[in-house]
PDB file of C-alpha atoms in Angstrom:
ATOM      1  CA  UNK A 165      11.386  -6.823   4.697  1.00 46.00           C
ATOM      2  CA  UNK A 166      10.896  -7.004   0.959  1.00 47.00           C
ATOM      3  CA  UNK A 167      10.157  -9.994  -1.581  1.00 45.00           C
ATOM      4  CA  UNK A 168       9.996  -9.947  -5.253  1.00 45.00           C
ATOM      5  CA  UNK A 169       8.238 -12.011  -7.562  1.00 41.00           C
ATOM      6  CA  UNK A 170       8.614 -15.045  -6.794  1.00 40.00           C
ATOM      7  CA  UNK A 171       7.293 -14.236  -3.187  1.00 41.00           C
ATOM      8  CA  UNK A 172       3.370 -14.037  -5.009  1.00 38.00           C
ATOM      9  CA  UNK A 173       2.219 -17.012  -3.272  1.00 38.00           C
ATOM     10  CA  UNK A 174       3.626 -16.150   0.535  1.00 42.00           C
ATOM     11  CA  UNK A 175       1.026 -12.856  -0.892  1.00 42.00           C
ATOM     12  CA  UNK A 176      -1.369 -15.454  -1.650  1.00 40.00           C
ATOM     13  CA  UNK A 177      -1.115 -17.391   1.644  1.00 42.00           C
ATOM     14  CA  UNK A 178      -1.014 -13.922   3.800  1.00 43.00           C
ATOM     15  CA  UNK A 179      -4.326 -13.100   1.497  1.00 42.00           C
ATOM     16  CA  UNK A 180      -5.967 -16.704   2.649  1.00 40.00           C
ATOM     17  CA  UNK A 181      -4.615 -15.997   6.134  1.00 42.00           C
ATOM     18  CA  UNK A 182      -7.111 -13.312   6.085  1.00 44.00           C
ATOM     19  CA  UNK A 183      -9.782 -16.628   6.506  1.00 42.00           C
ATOM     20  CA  UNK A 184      -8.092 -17.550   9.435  1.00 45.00           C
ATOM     21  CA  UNK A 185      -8.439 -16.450  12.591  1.00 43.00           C
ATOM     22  CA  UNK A 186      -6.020 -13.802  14.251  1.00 41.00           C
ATOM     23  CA  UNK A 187      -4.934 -16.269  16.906  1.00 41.00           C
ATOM     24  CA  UNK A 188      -4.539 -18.750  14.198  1.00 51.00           C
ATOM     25  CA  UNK A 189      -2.000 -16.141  12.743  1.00 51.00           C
ATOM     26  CA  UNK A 190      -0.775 -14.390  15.580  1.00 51.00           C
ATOM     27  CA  UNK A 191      -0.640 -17.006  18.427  1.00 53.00           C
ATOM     28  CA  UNK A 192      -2.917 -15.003  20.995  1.00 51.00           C
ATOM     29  CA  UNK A 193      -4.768 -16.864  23.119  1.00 52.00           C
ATOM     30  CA  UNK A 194      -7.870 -15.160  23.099  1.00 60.00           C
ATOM     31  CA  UNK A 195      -9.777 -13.914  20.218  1.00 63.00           C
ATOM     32  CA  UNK A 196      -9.942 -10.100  19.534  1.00 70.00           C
ATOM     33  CA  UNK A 197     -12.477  -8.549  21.565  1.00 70.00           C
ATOM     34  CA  UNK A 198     -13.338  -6.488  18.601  1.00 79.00           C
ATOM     35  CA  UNK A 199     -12.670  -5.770  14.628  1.00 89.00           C
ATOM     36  CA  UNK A 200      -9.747  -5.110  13.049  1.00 91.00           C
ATOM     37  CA  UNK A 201     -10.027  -1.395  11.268  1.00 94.00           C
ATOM     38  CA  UNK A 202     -10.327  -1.032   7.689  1.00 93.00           C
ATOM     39  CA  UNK A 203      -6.838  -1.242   5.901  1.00 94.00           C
ATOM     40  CA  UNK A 204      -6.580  -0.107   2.299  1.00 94.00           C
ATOM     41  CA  UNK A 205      -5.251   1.823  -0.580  1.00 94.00           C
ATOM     42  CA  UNK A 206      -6.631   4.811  -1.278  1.00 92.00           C
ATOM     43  CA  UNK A 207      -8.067   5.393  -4.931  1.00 90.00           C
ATOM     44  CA  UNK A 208      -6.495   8.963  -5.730  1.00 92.00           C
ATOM     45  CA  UNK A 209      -3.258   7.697  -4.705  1.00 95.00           C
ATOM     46  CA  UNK A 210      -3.035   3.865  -5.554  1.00 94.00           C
ATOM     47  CA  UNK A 211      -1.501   4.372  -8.930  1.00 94.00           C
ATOM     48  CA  UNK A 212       1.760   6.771  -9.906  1.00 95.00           C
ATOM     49  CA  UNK A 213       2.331   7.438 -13.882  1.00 92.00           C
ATOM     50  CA  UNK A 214       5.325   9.684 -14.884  1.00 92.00           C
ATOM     51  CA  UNK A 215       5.284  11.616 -18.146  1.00 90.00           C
ATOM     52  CA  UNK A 216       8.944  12.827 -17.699  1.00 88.00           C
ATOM     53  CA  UNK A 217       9.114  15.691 -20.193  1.00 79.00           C
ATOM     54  CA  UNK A 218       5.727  15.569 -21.974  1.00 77.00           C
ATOM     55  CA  UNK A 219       2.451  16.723 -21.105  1.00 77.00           C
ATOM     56  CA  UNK A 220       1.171  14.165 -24.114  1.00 81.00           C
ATOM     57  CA  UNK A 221      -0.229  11.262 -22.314  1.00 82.00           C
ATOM     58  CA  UNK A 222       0.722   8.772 -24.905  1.00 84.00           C
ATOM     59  CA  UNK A 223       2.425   5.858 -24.175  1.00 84.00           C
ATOM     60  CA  UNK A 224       5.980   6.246 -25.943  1.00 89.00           C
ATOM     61  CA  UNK A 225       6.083   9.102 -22.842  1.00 89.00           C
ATOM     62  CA  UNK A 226       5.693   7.103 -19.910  1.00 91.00           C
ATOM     63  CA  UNK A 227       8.465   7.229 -17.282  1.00 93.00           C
ATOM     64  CA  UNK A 228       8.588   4.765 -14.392  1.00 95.00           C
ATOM     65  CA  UNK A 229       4.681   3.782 -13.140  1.00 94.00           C
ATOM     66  CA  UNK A 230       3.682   2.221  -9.821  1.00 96.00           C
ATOM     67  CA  UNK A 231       0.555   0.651  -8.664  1.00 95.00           C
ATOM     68  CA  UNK A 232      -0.962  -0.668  -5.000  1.00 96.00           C
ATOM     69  CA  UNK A 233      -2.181  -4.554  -5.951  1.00 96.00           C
ATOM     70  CA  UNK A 234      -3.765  -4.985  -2.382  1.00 94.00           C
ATOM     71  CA  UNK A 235      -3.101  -4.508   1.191  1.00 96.00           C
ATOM     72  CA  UNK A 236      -3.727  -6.974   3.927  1.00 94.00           C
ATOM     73  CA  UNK A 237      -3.445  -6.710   7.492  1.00 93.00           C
ATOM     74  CA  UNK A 238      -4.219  -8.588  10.350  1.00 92.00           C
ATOM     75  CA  UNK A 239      -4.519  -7.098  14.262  1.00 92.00           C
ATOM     76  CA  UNK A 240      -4.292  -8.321  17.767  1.00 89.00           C
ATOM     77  CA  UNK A 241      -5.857  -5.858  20.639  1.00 87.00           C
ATOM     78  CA  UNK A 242      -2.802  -5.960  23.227  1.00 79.00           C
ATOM     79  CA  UNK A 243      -1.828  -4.706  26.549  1.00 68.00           C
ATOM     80  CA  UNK A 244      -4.336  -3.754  29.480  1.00 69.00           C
ATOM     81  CA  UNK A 245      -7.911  -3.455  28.701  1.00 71.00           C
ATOM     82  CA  UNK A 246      -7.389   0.101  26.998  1.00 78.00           C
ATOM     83  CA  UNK A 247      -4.147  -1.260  25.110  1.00 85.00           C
ATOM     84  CA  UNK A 248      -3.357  -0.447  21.549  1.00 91.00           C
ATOM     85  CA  UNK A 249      -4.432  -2.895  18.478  1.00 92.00           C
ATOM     86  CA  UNK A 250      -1.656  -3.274  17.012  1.00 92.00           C
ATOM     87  CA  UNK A 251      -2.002  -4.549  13.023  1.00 93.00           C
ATOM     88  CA  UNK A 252       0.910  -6.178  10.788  1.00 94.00           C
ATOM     89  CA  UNK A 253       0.356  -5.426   7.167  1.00 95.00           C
ATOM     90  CA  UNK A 254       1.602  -6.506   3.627  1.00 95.00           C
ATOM     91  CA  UNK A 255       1.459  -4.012   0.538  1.00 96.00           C
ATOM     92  CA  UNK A 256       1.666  -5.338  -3.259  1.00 97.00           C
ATOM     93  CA  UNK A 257       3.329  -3.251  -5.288  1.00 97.00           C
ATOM     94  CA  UNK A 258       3.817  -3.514  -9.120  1.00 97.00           C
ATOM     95  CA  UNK A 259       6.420  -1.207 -10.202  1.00 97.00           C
ATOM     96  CA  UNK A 260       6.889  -0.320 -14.502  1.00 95.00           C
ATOM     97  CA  UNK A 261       9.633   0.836 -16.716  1.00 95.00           C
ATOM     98  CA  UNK A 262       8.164   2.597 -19.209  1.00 92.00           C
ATOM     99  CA  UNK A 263       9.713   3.562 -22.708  1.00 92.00           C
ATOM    100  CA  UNK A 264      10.705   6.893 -21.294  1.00 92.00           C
ATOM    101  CA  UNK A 265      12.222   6.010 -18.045  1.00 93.00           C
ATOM    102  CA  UNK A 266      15.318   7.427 -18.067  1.00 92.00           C
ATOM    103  CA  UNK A 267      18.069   5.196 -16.123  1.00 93.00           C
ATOM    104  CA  UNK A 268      16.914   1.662 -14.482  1.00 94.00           C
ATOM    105  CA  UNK A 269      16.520   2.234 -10.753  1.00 95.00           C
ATOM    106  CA  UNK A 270      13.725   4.527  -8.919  1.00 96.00           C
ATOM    107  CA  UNK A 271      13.240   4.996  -5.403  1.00 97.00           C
ATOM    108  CA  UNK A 272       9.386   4.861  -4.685  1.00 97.00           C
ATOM    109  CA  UNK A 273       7.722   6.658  -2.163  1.00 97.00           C
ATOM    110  CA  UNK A 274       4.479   5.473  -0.318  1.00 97.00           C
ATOM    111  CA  UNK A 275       2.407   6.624   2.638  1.00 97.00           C
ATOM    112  CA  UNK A 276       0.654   4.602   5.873  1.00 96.00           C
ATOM    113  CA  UNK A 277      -2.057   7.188   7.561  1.00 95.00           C
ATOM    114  CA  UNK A 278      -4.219   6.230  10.168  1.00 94.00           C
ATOM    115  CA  UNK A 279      -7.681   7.813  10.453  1.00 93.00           C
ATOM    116  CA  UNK A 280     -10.773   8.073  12.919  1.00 90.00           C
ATOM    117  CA  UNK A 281     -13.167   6.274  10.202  1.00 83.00           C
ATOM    118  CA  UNK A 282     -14.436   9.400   8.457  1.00 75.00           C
ATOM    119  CA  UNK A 283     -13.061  12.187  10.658  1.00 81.00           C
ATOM    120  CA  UNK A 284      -9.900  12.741  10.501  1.00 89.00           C
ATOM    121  CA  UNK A 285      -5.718  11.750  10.134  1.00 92.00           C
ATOM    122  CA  UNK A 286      -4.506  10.715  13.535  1.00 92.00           C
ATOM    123  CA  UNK A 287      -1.033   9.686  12.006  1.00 92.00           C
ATOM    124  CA  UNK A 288       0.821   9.286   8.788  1.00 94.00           C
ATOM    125  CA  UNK A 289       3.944   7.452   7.790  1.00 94.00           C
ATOM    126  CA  UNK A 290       6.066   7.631   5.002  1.00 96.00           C
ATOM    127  CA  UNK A 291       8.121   5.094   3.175  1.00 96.00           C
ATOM    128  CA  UNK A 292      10.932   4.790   0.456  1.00 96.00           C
ATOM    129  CA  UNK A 293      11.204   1.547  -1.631  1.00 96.00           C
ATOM    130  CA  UNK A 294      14.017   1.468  -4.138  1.00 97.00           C
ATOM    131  CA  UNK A 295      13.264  -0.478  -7.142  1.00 97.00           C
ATOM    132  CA  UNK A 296      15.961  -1.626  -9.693  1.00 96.00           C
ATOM    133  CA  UNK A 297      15.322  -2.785 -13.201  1.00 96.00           C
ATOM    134  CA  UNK A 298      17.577  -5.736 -14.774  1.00 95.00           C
ATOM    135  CA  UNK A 299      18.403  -5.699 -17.808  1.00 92.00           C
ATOM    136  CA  UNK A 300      15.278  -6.296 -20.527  1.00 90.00           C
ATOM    137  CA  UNK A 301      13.194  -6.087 -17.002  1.00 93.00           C
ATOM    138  CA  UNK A 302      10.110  -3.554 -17.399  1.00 92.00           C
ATOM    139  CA  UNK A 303       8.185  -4.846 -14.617  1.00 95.00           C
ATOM    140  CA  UNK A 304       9.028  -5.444 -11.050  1.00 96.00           C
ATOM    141  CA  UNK A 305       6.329  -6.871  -7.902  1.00 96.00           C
ATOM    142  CA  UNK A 306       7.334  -6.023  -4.768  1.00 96.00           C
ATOM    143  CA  UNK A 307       5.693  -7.094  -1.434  1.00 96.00           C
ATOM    144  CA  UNK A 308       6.324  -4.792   1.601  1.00 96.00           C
ATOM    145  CA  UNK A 309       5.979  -5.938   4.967  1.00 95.00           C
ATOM    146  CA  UNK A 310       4.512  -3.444   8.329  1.00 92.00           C
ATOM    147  CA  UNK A 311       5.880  -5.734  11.491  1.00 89.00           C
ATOM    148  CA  UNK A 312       3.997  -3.149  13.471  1.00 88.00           C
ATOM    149  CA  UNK A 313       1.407  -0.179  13.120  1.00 91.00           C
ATOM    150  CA  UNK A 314      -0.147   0.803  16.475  1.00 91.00           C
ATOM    151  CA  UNK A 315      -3.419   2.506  17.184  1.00 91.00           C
ATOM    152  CA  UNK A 316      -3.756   4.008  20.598  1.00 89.00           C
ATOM    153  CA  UNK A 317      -7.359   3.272  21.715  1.00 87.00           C
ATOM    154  CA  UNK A 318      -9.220   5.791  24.397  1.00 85.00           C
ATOM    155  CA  UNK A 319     -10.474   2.784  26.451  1.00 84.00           C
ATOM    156  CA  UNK A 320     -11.370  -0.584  26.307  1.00 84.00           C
ATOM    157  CA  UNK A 321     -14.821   0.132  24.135  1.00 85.00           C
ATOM    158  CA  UNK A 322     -12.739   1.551  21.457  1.00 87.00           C
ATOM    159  CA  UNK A 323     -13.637  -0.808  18.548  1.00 88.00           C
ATOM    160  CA  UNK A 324     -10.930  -1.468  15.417  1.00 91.00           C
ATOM    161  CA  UNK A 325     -14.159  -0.387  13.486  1.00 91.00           C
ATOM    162  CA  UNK A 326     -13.614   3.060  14.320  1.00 92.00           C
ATOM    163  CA  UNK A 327     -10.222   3.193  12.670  1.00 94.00           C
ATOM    164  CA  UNK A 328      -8.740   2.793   8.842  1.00 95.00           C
ATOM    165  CA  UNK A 329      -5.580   2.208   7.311  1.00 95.00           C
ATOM    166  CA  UNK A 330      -4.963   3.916   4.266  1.00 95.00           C
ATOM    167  CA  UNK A 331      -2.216   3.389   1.971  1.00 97.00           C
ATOM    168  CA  UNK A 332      -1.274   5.340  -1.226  1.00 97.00           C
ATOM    169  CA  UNK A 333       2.026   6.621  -3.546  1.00 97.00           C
ATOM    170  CA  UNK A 334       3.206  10.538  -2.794  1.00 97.00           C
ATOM    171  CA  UNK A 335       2.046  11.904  -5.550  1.00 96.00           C
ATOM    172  CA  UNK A 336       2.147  15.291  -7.252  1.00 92.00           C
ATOM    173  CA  UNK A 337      -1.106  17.625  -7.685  1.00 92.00           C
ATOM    174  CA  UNK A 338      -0.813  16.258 -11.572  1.00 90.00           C
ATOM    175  CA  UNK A 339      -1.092  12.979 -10.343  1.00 90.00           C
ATOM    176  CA  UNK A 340      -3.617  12.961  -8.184  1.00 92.00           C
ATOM    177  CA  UNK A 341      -5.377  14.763 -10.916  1.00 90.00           C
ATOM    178  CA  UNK A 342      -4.497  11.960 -13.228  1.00 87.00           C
ATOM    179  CA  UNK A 343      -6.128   9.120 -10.836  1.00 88.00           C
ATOM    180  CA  UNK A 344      -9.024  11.101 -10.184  1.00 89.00           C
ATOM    181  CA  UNK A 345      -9.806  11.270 -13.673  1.00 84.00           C
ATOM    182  CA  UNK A 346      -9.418   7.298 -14.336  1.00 78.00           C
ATOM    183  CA  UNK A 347      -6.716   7.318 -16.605  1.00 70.00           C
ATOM    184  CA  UNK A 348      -4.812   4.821 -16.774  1.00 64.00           C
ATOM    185  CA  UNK A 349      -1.836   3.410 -18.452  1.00 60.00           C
ATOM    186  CA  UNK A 350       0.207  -0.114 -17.692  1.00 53.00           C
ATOM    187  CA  UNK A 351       3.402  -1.727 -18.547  1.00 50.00           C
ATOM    188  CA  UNK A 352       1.871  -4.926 -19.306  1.00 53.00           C
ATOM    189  CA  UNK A 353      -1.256  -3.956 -21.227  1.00 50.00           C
ATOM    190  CA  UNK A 354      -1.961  -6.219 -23.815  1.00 47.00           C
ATOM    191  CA  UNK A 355       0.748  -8.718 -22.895  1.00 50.00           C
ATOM    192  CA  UNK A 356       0.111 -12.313 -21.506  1.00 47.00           C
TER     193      UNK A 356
END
């Protein structure tokens, strides 16, 4: 499901319904028996900047630009005593037309990869968002909603802590290389 703009304060209230408890929010009714994992973006990969034909990173040469604005995510441990946690999540997106864009629609594409905390990727998702651009429109904020991301646990002692949700944009080597490097460049810098 996806909301624009106007859908910043249903972000806001799924941000405060962080403060809550999950049976609050999802109507178990028993607390979780443990954590929720870890769900955010990842820093190489939370912003996208296009230079489309120009390896000057000035301004005038910006393409289309994305950025991650947060991720929440809330999770309920289901099923038999070994069952999966299963989270929903919500992903902020601000999407930028920059002065070299070239047309006013850009499909967007975004990863979901689930790792053992430190070790390694036990899955990894991919996702397209197509963004268009009205007329005299240079930014765009987009909330994406996950109904359902399941983590198979080994057994019941299996904690949430031992898992994290990362999120980030498909990116190009150049682009990584770009984050890495904290560069940065915005649609709206410098306006109100």
């Amino acid at each position: 499901m996806r909301f624009t703009a106007p859908a910043l304060l249903a972000a806001a209230s799924l941000t405060l319904a962080g403060c809550q408890t999950v049976q609050d929010n999802l109507g178990t009714p028993e607390p979780n028996p443990g954590p929720c994992p870890n769900a955010l973006s990842l820093y190489d990969a939370h912003r996208l900047v296009e230079f489309p034909g120009s390896d000057e990173l000035l301004y005038e040469n910006i393409g289309f630009t994305g950025e991650i604005l947060n991720v929440a995510s809330l999770c309920r441990y289901s099923g038999e005593r070994a069952g999966p946690i299963d989270n929903e999540m919500a992903i902020r997106f601000a999407f930028g037309r920059g002065p070299a864009a070239v047309g006013d629609s850009r499909v967007y594409r975004y990863f979901i990869t689930v790792t053992r905390r430190d070790m390694a990727v036990i899955d990894r998702f991919e996702y397209e968002i197509p963004v268009t651009f009205e007329p005299g429109q240079d930014r765009v904020v987009v909330i994406e909603e996950i109904d359902r991301l399941s983590i198979p646990r080994l057994d019941e002692t299996t904690s949430g802590a031992n898992f994290e949700i990362l999120v980030g944009f498909v990116l190009t080597d150049e682009q990584i290389e770009f984050n890495r490097q904290g560069l940065r460049f915005r649609i709206d810098a410098g306006q109100d």
